[in-house]
PDB file of C-alpha atoms in Angstrom:
ATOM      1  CA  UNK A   1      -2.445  74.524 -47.856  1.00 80.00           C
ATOM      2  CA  UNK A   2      -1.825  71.238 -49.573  1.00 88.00           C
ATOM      3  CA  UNK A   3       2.082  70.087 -50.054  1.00 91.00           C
ATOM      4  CA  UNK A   4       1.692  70.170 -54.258  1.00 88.00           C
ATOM      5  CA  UNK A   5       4.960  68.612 -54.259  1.00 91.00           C
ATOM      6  CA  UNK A   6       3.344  65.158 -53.106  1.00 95.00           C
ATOM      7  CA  UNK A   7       3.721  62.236 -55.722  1.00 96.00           C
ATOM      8  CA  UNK A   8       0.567  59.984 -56.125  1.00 97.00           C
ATOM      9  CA  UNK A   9       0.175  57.311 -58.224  1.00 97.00           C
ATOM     10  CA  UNK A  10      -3.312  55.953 -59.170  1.00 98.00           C
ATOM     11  CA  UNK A  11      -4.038  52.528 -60.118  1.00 97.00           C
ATOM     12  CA  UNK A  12      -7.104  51.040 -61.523  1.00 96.00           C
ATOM     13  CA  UNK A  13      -8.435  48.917 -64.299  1.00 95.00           C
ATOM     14  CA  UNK A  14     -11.474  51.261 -65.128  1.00 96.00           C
ATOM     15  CA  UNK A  15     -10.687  54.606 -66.577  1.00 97.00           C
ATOM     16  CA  UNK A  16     -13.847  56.180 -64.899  1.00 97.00           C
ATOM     17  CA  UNK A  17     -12.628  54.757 -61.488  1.00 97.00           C
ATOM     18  CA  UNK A  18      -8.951  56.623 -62.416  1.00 97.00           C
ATOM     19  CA  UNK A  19     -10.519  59.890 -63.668  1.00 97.00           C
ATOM     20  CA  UNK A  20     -13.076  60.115 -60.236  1.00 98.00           C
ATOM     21  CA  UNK A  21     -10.171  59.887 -57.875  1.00 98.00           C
ATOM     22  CA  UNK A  22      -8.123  62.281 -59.976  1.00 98.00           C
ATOM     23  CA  UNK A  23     -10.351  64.562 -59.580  1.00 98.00           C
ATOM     24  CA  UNK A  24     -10.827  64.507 -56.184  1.00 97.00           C
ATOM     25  CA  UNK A  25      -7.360  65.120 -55.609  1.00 97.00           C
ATOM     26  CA  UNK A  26      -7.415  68.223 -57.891  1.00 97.00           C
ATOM     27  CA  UNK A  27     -10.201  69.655 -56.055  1.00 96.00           C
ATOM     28  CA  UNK A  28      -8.269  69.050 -52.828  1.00 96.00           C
ATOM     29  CA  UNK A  29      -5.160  70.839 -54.558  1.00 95.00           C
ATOM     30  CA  UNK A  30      -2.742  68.066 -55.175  1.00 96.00           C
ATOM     31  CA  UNK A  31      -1.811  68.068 -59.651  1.00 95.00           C
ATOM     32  CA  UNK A  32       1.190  65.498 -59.285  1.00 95.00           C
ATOM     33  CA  UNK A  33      -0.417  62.634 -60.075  1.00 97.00           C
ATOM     34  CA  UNK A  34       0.039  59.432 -62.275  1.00 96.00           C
ATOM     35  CA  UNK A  35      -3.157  57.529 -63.427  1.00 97.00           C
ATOM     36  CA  UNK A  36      -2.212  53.893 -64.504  1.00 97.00           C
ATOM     37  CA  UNK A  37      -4.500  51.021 -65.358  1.00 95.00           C
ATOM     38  CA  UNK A  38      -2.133  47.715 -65.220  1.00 95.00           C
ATOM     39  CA  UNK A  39      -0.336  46.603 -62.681  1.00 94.00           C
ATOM     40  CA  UNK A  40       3.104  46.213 -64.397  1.00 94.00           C
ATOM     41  CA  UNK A  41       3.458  49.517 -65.133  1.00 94.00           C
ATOM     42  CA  UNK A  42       3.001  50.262 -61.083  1.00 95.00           C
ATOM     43  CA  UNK A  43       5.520  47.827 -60.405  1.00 94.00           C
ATOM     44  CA  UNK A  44       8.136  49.729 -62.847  1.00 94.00           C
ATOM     45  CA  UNK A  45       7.198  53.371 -61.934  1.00 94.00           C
ATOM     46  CA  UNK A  46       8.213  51.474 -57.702  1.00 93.00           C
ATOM     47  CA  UNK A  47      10.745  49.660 -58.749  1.00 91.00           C
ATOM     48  CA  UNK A  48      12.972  51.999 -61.175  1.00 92.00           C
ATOM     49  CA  UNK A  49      11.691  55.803 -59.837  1.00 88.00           C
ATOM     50  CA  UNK A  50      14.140  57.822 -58.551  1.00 89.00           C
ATOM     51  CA  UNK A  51      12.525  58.923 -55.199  1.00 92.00           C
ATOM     52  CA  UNK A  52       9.471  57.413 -53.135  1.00 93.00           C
ATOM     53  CA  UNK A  53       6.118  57.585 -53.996  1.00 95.00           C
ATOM     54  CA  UNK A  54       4.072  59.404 -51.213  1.00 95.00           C
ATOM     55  CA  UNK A  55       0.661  57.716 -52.024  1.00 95.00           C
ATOM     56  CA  UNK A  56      -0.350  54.953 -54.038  1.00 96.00           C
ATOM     57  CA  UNK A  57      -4.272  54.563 -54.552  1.00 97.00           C
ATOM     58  CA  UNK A  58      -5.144  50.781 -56.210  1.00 95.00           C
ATOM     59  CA  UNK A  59      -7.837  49.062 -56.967  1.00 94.00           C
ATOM     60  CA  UNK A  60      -7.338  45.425 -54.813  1.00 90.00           C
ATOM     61  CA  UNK A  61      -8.432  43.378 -57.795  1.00 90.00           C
ATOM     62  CA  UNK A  62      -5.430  44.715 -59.560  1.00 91.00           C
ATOM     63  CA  UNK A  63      -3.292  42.483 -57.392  1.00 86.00           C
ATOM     64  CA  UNK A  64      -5.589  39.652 -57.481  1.00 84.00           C
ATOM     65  CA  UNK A  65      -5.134  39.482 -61.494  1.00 79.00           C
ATOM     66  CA  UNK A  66      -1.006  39.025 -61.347  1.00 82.00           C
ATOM     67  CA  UNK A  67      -1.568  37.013 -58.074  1.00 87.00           C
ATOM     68  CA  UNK A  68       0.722  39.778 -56.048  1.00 88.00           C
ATOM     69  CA  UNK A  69       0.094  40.058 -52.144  1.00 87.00           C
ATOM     70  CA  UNK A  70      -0.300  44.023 -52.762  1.00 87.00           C
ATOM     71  CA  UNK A  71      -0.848  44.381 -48.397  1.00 86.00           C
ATOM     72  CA  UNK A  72       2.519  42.594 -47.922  1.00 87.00           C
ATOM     73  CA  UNK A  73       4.431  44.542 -51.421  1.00 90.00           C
ATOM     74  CA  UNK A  74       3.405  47.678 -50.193  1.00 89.00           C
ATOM     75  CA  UNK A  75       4.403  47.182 -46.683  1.00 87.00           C
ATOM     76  CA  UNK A  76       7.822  45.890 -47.558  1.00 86.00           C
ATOM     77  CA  UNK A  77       8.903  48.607 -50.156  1.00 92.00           C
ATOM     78  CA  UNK A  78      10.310  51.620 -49.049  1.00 93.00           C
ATOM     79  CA  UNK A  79       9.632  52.938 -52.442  1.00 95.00           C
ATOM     80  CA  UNK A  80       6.107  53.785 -51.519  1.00 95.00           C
ATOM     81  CA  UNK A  81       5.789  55.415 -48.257  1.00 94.00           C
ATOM     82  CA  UNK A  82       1.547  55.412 -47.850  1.00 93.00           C
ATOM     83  CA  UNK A  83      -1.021  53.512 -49.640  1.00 92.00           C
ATOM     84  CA  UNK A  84      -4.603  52.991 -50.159  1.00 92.00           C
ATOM     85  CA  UNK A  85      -5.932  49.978 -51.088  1.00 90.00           C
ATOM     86  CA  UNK A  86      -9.624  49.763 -51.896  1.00 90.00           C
ATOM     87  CA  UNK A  87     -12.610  47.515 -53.023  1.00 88.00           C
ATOM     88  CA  UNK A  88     -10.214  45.415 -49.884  1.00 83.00           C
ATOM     89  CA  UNK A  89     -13.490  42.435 -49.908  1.00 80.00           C
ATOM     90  CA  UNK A  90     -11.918  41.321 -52.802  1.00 70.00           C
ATOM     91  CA  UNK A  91      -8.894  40.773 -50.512  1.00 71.00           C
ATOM     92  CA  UNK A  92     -10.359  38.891 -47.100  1.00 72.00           C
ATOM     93  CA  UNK A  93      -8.312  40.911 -45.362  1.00 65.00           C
ATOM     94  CA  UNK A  94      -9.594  41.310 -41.592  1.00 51.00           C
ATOM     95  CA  UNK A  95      -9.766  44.885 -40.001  1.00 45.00           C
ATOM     96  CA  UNK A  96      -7.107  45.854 -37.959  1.00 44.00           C
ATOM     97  CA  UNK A  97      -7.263  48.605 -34.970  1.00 36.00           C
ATOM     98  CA  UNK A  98      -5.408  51.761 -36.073  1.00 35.00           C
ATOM     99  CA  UNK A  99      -1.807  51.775 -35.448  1.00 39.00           C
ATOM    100  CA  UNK A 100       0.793  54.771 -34.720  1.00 42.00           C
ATOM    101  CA  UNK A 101       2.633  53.464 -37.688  1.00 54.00           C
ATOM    102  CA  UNK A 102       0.312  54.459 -40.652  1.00 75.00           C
ATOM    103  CA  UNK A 103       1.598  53.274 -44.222  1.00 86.00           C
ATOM    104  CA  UNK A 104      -1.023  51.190 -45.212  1.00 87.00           C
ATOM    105  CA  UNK A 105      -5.008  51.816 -45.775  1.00 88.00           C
ATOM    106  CA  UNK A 106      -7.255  49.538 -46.467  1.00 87.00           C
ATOM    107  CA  UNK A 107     -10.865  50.138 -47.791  1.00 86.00           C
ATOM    108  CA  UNK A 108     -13.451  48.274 -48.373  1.00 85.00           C
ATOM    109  CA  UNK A 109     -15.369  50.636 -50.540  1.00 87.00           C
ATOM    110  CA  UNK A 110     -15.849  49.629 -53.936  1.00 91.00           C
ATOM    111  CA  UNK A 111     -14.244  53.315 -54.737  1.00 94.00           C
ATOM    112  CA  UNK A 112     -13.329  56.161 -52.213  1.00 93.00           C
ATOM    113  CA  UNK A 113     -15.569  58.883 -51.366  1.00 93.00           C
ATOM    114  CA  UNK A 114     -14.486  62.683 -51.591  1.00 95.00           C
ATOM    115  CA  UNK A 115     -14.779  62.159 -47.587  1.00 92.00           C
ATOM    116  CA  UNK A 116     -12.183  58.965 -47.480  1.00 90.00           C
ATOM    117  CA  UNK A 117      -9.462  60.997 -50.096  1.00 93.00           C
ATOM    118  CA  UNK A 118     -10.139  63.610 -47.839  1.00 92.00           C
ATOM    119  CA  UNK A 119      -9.319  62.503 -44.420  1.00 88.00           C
ATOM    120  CA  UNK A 120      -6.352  60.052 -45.781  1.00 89.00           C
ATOM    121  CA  UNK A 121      -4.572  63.319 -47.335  1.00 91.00           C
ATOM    122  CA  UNK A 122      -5.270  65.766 -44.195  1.00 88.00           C
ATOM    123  CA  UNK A 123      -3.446  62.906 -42.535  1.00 86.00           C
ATOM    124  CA  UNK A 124      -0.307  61.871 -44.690  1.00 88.00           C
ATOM    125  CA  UNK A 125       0.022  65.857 -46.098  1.00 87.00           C
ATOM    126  CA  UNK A 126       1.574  66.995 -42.615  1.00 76.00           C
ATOM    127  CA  UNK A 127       1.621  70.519 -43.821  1.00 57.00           C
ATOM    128  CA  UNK A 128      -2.489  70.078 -44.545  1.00 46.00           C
ATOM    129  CA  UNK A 129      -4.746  69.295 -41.801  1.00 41.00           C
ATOM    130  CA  UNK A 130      -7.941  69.698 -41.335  1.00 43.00           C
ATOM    131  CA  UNK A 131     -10.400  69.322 -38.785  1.00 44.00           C
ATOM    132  CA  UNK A 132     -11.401  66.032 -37.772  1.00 41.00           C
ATOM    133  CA  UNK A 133     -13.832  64.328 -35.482  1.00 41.00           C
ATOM    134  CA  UNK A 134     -12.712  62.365 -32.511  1.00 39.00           C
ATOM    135  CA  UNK A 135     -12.259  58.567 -32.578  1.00 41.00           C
ATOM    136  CA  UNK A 136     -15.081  55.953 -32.049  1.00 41.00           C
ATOM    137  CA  UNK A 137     -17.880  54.770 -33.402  1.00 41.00           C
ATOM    138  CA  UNK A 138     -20.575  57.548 -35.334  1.00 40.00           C
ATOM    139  CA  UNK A 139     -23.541  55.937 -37.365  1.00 39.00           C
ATOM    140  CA  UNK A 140     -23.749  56.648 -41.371  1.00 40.00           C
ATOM    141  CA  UNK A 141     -26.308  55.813 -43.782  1.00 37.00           C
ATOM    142  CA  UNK A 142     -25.550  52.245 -44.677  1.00 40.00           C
ATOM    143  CA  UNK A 143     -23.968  51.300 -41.478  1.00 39.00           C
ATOM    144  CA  UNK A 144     -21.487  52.207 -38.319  1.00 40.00           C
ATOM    145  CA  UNK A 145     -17.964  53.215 -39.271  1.00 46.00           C
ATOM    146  CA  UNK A 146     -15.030  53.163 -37.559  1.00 49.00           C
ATOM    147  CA  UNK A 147     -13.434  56.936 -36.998  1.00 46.00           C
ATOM    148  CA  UNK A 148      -9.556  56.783 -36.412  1.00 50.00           C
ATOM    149  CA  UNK A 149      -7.733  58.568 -33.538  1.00 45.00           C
ATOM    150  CA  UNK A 150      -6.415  60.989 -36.127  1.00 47.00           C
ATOM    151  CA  UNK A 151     -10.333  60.965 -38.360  1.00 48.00           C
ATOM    152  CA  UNK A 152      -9.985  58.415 -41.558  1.00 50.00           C
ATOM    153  CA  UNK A 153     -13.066  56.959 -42.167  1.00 50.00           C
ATOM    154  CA  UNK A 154     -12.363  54.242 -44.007  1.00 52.00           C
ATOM    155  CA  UNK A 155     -14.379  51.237 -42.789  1.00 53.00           C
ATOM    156  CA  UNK A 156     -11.317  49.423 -43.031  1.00 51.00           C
ATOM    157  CA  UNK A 157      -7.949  48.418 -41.719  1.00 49.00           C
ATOM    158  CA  UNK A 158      -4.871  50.535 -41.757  1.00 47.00           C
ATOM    159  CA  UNK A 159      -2.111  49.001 -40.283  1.00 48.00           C
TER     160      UNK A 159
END
């Protein structure tokens, strides 16, 4: 059963990309959520909340606008304690093995999957988890993906 107590913020320029993610989390069972679409309004809902945000989704060319290192915010705030940073070619940011220390997530899907939202929740929501495949190397339809020791598929880096 999914912890509905769990505070995610959302962050993208296109309201389609917001609304898609949104939803995923609903289906999954997780309602506290905050969609935003510019980046200053992230950096005041981190800066001046009250308590830590559990997850922050973004877009990586939201960053790339204001000319913010979003990898190096997010890993230095203890306001947000997990994020997901997608569309991450935008970024040049090389993949990095899987660490025991999982805060940050980086995609490089131009906007994650059911699957991805999936996997990254069964792993943050301690009280949710799921089954997952063992780690390595399994094929997909566009190309070989990386499965973490703990089964986020995320053809990416998490550090």
């Amino acid at each position: 059963m999914p912890n509905k107590t769990l505070r995610i913020l959302i962050a993208d320029e296109q309201h389609f990309h917001r609304m898609k993610i949104e939803r995923v989390l609903n289906q999954l069972g997780y309602y506290r959520i905050a969609p935003m679409y510019r980046l200053v309004e992230v950096l005041n809902v981190v800066e001046y909340g009250s308590e830590p945000m559990d997850l922050l989704i973004i877009n990586a060319s939201l960053g790339l606008q204001a000319r913010l290192d979003i990898v190096a915010f997010c890993m230095d705030n203890p306001q947000i304690r997990h994020v997901l940073v997608y569309d991450s070619e935008l970024l040049g940011v090389p993949s990095i093995p899987l660490g025991p220390q999982r805060k940050l997530y980086i995609s490089s899907l131009p906007l994650p999957d059911h699957e991805t939202i999936g996997r990254l929740m069964a792993a943050i929501d301690t009280g949710h988890r799921s089954k997952i495949p063992a780690a390595g190397k399994f094929p997909s339809s566009s190309n070989e993906e990386e499965i973490a020791p703990d089964g986020i598929r995320l053809n990416a880096v998490v550090r």
